[in-house]
């Protein structure tokens, strides 16, 4: 097959017989980098690595434009810049490679090389740089985190460390904590603010002093321009009811959803970023990836994917979350990132059933392969503007599925479900300290949606996970008709 040149709209046309840029590209000589950022004054050094000058994107063209970042420009340069007519591959022109004043582009982060082999076609965005007058910032981004479970606290930690060190950000980051009394210790918000730990959901992890727990939602989002929504999807409706009231949100606010799940009404399905955009009238991105909360909070190296509606959103959320140990790769596929984060929990439950039956790696690998195909097929069928590359090439897809299927709570509880015969409600209480399993709710929603669309026969793994969880099907029937 001859190579194709793909535009951002997804159309393709034959390309000349130019050798593939992947065929001759040398392997990167750089191993996992160390942080180049000095230690935070708020906390023992956190490897947050500065701002990156490149991002992952597609190996080949589909309907998706993947996003990378460019070096900073002055405000005058930015205002006079004309957008490129298309993204340019490294191999588009041999003349460019030979020109002495146009050195070959190598996409790098401040701490090392970023997968140059992954970047034939990119959509660029400017690194976030606050507008300035007479050397002083004229804008100040303020971050609010709505949710304080283990994942919400881990994300809030990264955002607070970055806000304290980057220009254009208010140093205080507020985190919404549903107030409760901790027996013998006091109110949870007071404990978090005095001990700088969330002992209930993320114990033994130090939090920066500029992260402040706040019990009232309206106070958390006051004047916030960047709102991180990371509550269990069962609780999103009352949150949106509060945020949608007049005067609660800043007029220039934008949001990002780290919520796993979907909303189904009969034969209609919606992602949470779409619901948030419609209800609040603000742009909403999606964050997802192979991100176990405790490992992220302990600064163990990982990647995440952010689906964005625009390059401006890519620049802002990249600035909020990107760190040396938490690599952010923005792509223009909000639906794909959202659906992968929801559907992988259903597949992880199937992986847990396999573990509960005491079966081995061959069986589990087969379930993950089948599950990944059903995830991608489901998303492409019902969200046709999404990209299958989100599942095959990015942390939000295959990497997240692997992590969740070996170390996530949905796998853990599904294994216990088979071994103990206890209900998922019991297991949530016993194993998760009361936190909710998203996979159980998503499995039920996806089953009823596919049933309403008369499409269950083409998604047999999703079908079996529901029937084992809710209808008493023997877990040994998981493999029938796969």
XYZ file of C-alpha atoms in Angstrom:
482
model
C 0.000 0.000 0.000
C 1.375 3.421 -0.899
C 1.546 6.077 1.815
C -1.263 8.585 2.085
C -1.299 12.203 3.056
C -4.107 12.990 5.452
C -5.668 16.332 6.217
C -7.148 17.349 9.537
C -10.617 16.747 8.170
C -9.781 13.078 7.689
C -9.793 13.045 3.891
C -6.904 11.233 2.253
C -5.184 11.367 -1.090
C -2.364 9.303 -2.619
C 1.104 10.575 -1.845
C 4.164 10.297 -4.067
C 6.533 7.378 -3.641
C 8.484 9.165 -0.915
C 9.947 6.692 1.570
C 8.041 6.513 4.818
C 9.467 8.791 7.502
C 9.256 5.801 9.827
C 11.582 3.681 7.708
C 14.772 5.699 8.225
C 14.167 7.541 11.478
C 16.849 6.603 14.043
C 15.880 5.364 17.460
C 15.941 7.968 20.185
C 19.224 7.861 22.178
C 17.626 9.441 25.212
C 16.292 7.353 28.068
C 13.662 8.383 30.616
C 14.672 11.935 31.624
C 15.036 13.450 35.038
C 13.336 16.659 36.042
C 14.836 19.966 34.945
C 12.693 22.023 37.305
C 14.067 23.175 40.675
C 12.357 21.835 43.807
C 9.049 23.428 44.748
C 9.237 25.640 47.841
C 5.893 24.121 48.878
C 6.875 20.482 48.939
C 9.770 18.116 48.639
C 10.956 18.184 45.028
C 8.273 16.954 42.620
C 9.532 16.042 39.143
C 7.319 18.406 37.193
C 9.800 19.058 34.446
C 8.727 22.360 32.929
C 6.851 22.916 29.691
C 7.173 20.577 26.787
C 7.836 21.539 23.183
C 6.302 18.532 21.519
C 3.495 16.035 21.801
C 2.409 12.661 20.537
C 0.201 12.357 17.534
C -0.864 9.870 14.899
C 1.378 7.359 13.220
C -0.972 7.414 10.273
C -3.886 9.514 9.172
C -7.480 9.053 10.192
C -10.151 11.569 11.102
C -8.150 12.933 14.025
C -5.673 15.776 14.336
C -3.168 15.165 17.106
C -1.692 18.077 18.949
C 1.863 19.113 19.704
C 3.238 22.328 21.110
C 5.560 24.945 19.698
C 8.200 27.129 21.314
C 6.976 30.256 23.056
C 6.542 33.441 21.044
C 6.275 36.993 22.187
C 2.826 38.557 22.205
C 3.627 40.549 19.074
C 4.771 37.441 17.252
C 1.664 35.592 18.369
C -0.716 38.302 17.207
C 0.907 38.483 13.758
C 1.140 34.737 13.230
C -0.932 33.215 10.455
C -2.187 29.688 11.038
C -0.535 27.069 8.824
C -2.657 25.670 6.030
C -1.828 22.162 7.161
C 0.499 20.301 9.484
C 3.838 19.423 7.923
C 5.494 16.045 8.163
C 9.214 15.819 8.821
C 9.517 13.957 5.520
C 7.401 16.308 3.395
C 10.392 17.985 1.785
C 13.926 16.764 1.201
C 14.913 20.356 0.406
C 13.974 21.455 3.912
C 16.196 18.759 5.396
C 19.159 19.928 3.276
C 18.740 23.681 3.862
C 21.366 24.947 6.340
C 19.023 27.581 7.791
C 16.185 25.082 8.325
C 17.539 22.333 10.618
C 15.568 19.121 10.874
C 12.849 19.500 13.475
C 13.143 17.341 16.564
C 10.227 17.527 18.933
C 11.472 17.683 22.499
C 10.298 18.313 26.010
C 12.314 20.343 28.445
C 13.514 17.046 29.840
C 14.068 14.899 26.758
C 12.985 13.663 23.340
C 9.301 12.931 22.740
C 8.648 10.052 20.344
C 9.576 11.706 17.057
C 8.428 8.569 15.237
C 4.881 9.351 16.391
C 4.666 12.724 14.658
C 4.185 12.658 10.885
C 1.117 14.935 11.097
C 0.337 17.345 13.911
C -1.889 20.242 14.820
C 0.122 22.842 16.666
C -0.700 25.096 19.594
C 1.276 27.832 21.293
C 2.620 27.125 24.749
C 0.543 29.027 27.283
C 2.006 32.449 27.936
C -0.022 35.095 29.816
C -0.651 38.400 28.095
C 1.632 41.082 29.485
C 1.751 44.884 29.583
C 4.984 46.555 30.727
C 6.300 43.171 31.796
C 3.336 42.395 34.047
C 0.672 39.759 33.443
C -2.747 41.140 32.574
C -4.505 37.819 33.131
C -4.478 35.343 35.987
C -5.761 31.796 35.560
C -7.358 30.321 38.661
C -7.769 26.540 39.069
C -10.627 24.837 40.931
C -10.894 21.080 41.424
C -14.407 19.728 41.961
C -13.906 16.384 43.674
C -11.589 15.062 46.384
C -11.459 11.307 45.993
C -8.136 9.626 45.363
C -8.020 10.658 41.679
C -9.295 14.171 42.306
C -6.711 14.703 45.042
C -3.881 13.372 42.845
C -4.835 15.757 40.024
C -5.241 18.648 42.448
C -1.741 17.988 43.768
C -0.176 18.285 40.308
C -2.230 21.374 39.438
C -1.266 23.102 42.697
C 2.444 22.417 42.202
C 2.299 23.799 38.660
C 0.193 26.827 39.658
C 2.739 27.778 42.303
C 5.579 27.833 39.786
C 4.136 29.043 36.485
C 3.485 32.591 35.385
C -0.095 33.600 34.802
C -1.603 31.316 37.467
C -3.037 32.249 40.837
C -0.985 30.204 43.308
C -3.962 29.005 45.359
C -5.829 25.951 44.046
C -9.147 25.138 45.716
C -10.486 21.602 45.999
C -14.127 20.811 46.786
C -14.461 18.410 49.695
C -17.857 17.182 50.795
C -17.711 17.945 54.484
C -17.854 15.130 56.981
C -16.754 14.447 60.521
C -13.839 12.058 60.924
C -14.394 10.293 64.259
C -11.953 11.503 66.876
C -10.155 13.849 64.450
C -12.507 16.612 63.345
C -13.844 17.924 60.040
C -12.283 16.505 56.895
C -11.584 19.920 55.314
C -9.816 21.126 58.464
C -7.739 17.950 58.582
C -6.672 18.300 54.948
C -5.741 21.955 55.404
C -3.819 21.403 58.636
C -2.060 18.110 57.879
C -1.751 18.618 54.097
C -2.896 15.067 53.505
C -6.195 13.540 52.428
C -6.121 10.715 54.942
C -9.513 9.381 53.863
C -8.847 8.792 50.166
C -5.099 9.302 49.569
C -3.309 8.629 52.860
C 0.431 9.174 53.379
C 0.743 11.493 50.377
C 1.951 15.028 51.112
C -0.067 17.801 49.488
C 1.303 21.263 48.658
C 0.395 24.044 51.053
C -1.257 26.092 48.299
C -3.926 23.399 47.821
C -6.892 24.352 50.001
C -9.869 22.134 50.813
C -13.183 24.019 50.703
C -16.569 22.549 51.726
C -18.865 24.832 49.689
C -18.968 24.254 45.936
C -19.833 27.863 45.116
C -16.789 29.070 47.051
C -14.522 26.589 45.271
C -15.355 27.846 41.774
C -15.561 31.556 42.617
C -13.492 33.460 40.022
C -12.078 30.170 38.689
C -11.203 30.119 35.002
C -10.103 26.470 34.858
C -12.463 23.958 36.472
C -11.480 20.315 36.878
C -14.532 18.061 37.300
C -13.611 14.740 38.899
C -16.622 13.526 40.866
C -18.157 10.057 40.412
C -20.532 10.329 37.497
C -23.455 9.348 39.720
C -23.049 12.700 41.501
C -22.511 14.999 38.522
C -26.146 16.112 38.139
C -26.411 18.038 41.436
C -22.977 19.554 40.826
C -24.093 20.909 37.450
C -27.311 22.205 38.974
C -25.260 24.373 41.322
C -22.703 25.479 38.742
C -25.365 26.447 36.196
C -26.964 29.025 38.472
C -26.475 32.657 37.357
C -23.295 34.272 38.584
C -21.669 31.115 39.946
C -19.112 30.646 37.143
C -16.745 33.245 35.750
C -17.743 34.302 32.213
C -14.407 33.111 30.775
C -14.375 29.734 32.555
C -13.604 26.474 30.826
C -13.738 22.922 32.160
C -12.082 19.544 31.897
C -13.749 16.258 32.806
C -11.847 13.419 34.445
C -15.146 11.598 35.046
C -15.422 8.013 33.829
C -18.782 7.009 32.395
C -21.563 7.886 29.977
C -25.174 8.994 30.256
C -27.801 6.908 28.491
C -31.418 7.831 27.837
C -33.123 5.076 25.878
C -31.313 4.812 22.563
C -29.358 8.041 23.082
C -25.895 8.265 24.628
C -23.836 11.275 25.726
C -20.335 11.782 27.062
C -19.849 13.878 30.157
C -17.850 16.650 28.445
C -20.773 17.087 26.029
C -23.235 17.222 28.934
C -21.056 19.728 30.800
C -20.692 21.952 27.725
C -24.426 21.926 27.081
C -25.432 22.533 30.694
C -22.827 25.166 31.592
C -22.237 26.773 28.203
C -18.444 26.522 28.474
C -15.868 24.488 26.504
C -15.020 21.171 28.118
C -12.037 18.893 27.504
C -11.536 15.295 28.677
C -8.622 13.766 30.577
C -7.878 10.046 30.693
C -5.014 7.608 30.639
C -3.116 4.878 32.404
C -3.227 6.728 35.694
C -3.590 4.849 38.968
C -4.170 7.649 41.492
C -1.659 6.553 44.127
C 1.089 6.031 41.559
C 0.428 9.481 40.080
C 0.472 11.042 43.551
C 3.794 9.311 44.276
C 5.301 10.865 41.124
C 5.820 7.561 39.333
C 6.316 8.239 35.638
C 3.193 7.959 33.495
C 1.342 9.590 30.603
C -2.133 10.987 30.220
C -4.232 12.027 27.229
C -6.327 15.189 27.067
C -9.016 15.429 24.401
C -9.476 19.107 23.564
C -11.966 21.116 21.492
C -9.370 23.721 20.441
C -5.644 24.556 20.491
C -6.313 27.185 23.165
C -7.728 24.505 25.463
C -4.715 22.313 24.679
C -2.297 25.058 25.746
C -4.096 25.822 29.006
C -4.640 22.254 30.200
C -1.130 21.289 29.147
C 0.154 24.096 31.382
C -2.053 22.964 34.288
C -1.074 19.288 34.298
C 2.096 18.614 32.333
C 5.043 17.515 34.480
C 8.149 15.396 34.074
C 6.448 12.462 35.789
C 2.998 13.173 34.300
C 3.340 13.649 30.559
C 0.352 15.304 28.926
C -0.503 14.553 25.285
C -3.414 16.673 23.978
C -5.385 15.350 21.001
C -8.455 16.720 19.279
C -10.729 13.801 20.165
C -12.813 14.664 23.213
C -15.333 11.879 22.557
C -12.671 9.213 22.071
C -10.887 10.058 25.328
C -14.219 10.153 27.177
C -15.480 6.842 25.811
C -12.203 5.032 26.364
C -12.250 6.116 29.998
C -15.760 4.740 30.426
C -15.604 1.519 28.423
C -12.246 0.305 29.730
C -13.853 -0.151 33.153
C -16.318 -2.638 31.667
C -13.494 -4.610 30.068
C -11.533 -4.457 33.330
C -14.462 -6.132 35.047
C -14.192 -8.970 32.541
C -10.477 -9.187 33.350
C -11.402 -9.390 37.029
C -13.802 -12.246 36.337
C -10.920 -14.072 34.621
C -8.728 -13.552 37.688
C -11.542 -14.654 39.967
C -11.817 -17.931 38.084
C -8.091 -18.482 38.513
C -7.342 -18.443 34.785
C -4.007 -17.407 33.319
C -2.358 -14.800 31.129
C -3.457 -16.254 27.789
C -7.116 -15.921 28.733
C -6.714 -12.449 30.149
C -4.804 -11.246 27.081
C -7.567 -12.558 24.815
C -10.209 -10.724 26.859
C -8.225 -7.483 26.671
C -7.799 -7.778 22.896
C -11.493 -8.465 22.359
C -12.414 -5.713 24.792
C -10.204 -3.139 23.086
C -11.813 -3.946 19.745
C -15.291 -3.573 21.216
C -14.287 -0.248 22.808
C -12.987 1.149 19.517
C -15.866 -0.270 17.456
C -18.480 1.114 19.844
C -16.928 4.577 19.808
C -16.525 4.734 16.033
C -20.082 3.510 15.433
C -21.858 5.901 17.787
C -19.346 8.784 17.738
C -18.129 8.688 14.126
C -15.942 11.794 14.415
C -13.720 10.050 16.952
C -10.521 8.257 15.991
C -9.566 4.625 16.438
C -6.005 5.864 16.962
C -7.053 7.171 20.357
C -7.440 3.537 21.412
C -4.363 2.092 19.719
C -1.783 4.877 20.116
C -2.541 6.783 23.299
C -2.521 6.423 27.036
C -6.289 6.933 27.141
C -6.748 3.773 25.089
C -4.686 0.609 25.251
C -2.408 1.809 28.065
C -5.328 2.702 30.329
C -7.005 -0.613 29.575
C -3.872 -2.543 30.542
C -3.373 -0.623 33.775
C -7.014 -0.866 34.821
C -7.173 -4.562 34.000
C -4.181 -5.374 36.191
C -4.286 -2.815 39.000
C -7.605 -0.953 39.034
C -10.489 -1.089 41.470
C -12.958 -2.468 38.904
C -10.737 -5.493 38.275
C -10.152 -5.942 42.004
C -13.837 -5.924 42.891
C -14.811 -8.107 39.919
C -12.300 -10.729 41.068
C -13.755 -10.593 44.605
C -17.281 -10.789 43.133
C -16.452 -14.195 41.624
C -14.475 -15.502 44.593
C -16.778 -14.392 47.412
C -20.238 -14.205 45.870
C -20.759 -10.836 47.563
C -22.651 -8.039 45.820
C -20.799 -5.127 44.289
C -22.441 -2.816 46.861
C -20.881 -4.878 49.664
C -17.515 -4.899 47.949
C -17.543 -1.122 47.469
C -18.027 -0.735 51.214
C -15.419 -3.319 52.191
C -12.692 -2.749 49.613
C -13.094 0.854 48.457
C -13.895 2.719 51.654
C -17.299 3.563 50.220
C -16.099 4.906 46.848
C -18.211 3.904 43.861
C -17.313 1.521 41.050
C -17.789 3.222 37.703
C -17.531 -0.044 35.768
C -20.686 -1.528 37.279
C -22.838 1.492 36.437
C -21.297 1.835 32.972
C -21.837 -1.857 32.181
C -25.523 -1.448 32.973
C -25.871 1.735 30.926
C -24.031 0.342 27.901
C -26.096 -2.864 27.962
C -29.425 -1.006 27.945
C -28.225 1.379 25.232
C -27.128 -1.471 22.964
C -30.352 -3.310 23.723
C -32.367 -0.237 22.690
C -30.333 -0.017 19.467
C -30.651 -3.773 18.833
C -26.856 -4.039 18.701
C -26.014 -6.412 21.551
C -25.061 -9.222 19.185
C -22.038 -7.264 17.948
C -20.684 -6.526 21.432
C -20.716 -9.929 23.147
C -18.169 -9.048 25.827
C -20.133 -6.004 27.010
C -23.248 -8.191 26.978
C -21.658 -10.917 29.133
C -20.224 -8.495 31.708
C -23.700 -7.116 32.340
C -25.373 -10.509 32.570
C -22.745 -11.873 34.976
C -22.997 -8.737 37.139
C -26.767 -8.266 37.169
C -28.512 -11.459 36.020
C -26.564 -14.182 37.793
C -24.939 -15.637 34.684
C -22.140 -18.084 35.511
C -18.769 -16.304 34.963
C -17.638 -19.358 32.991
C -20.069 -18.263 30.257
C -17.927 -15.141 29.682
C -16.152 -16.764 26.737
C -19.194 -17.959 24.789
C -19.527 -16.430 21.312
C -16.442 -14.250 21.695
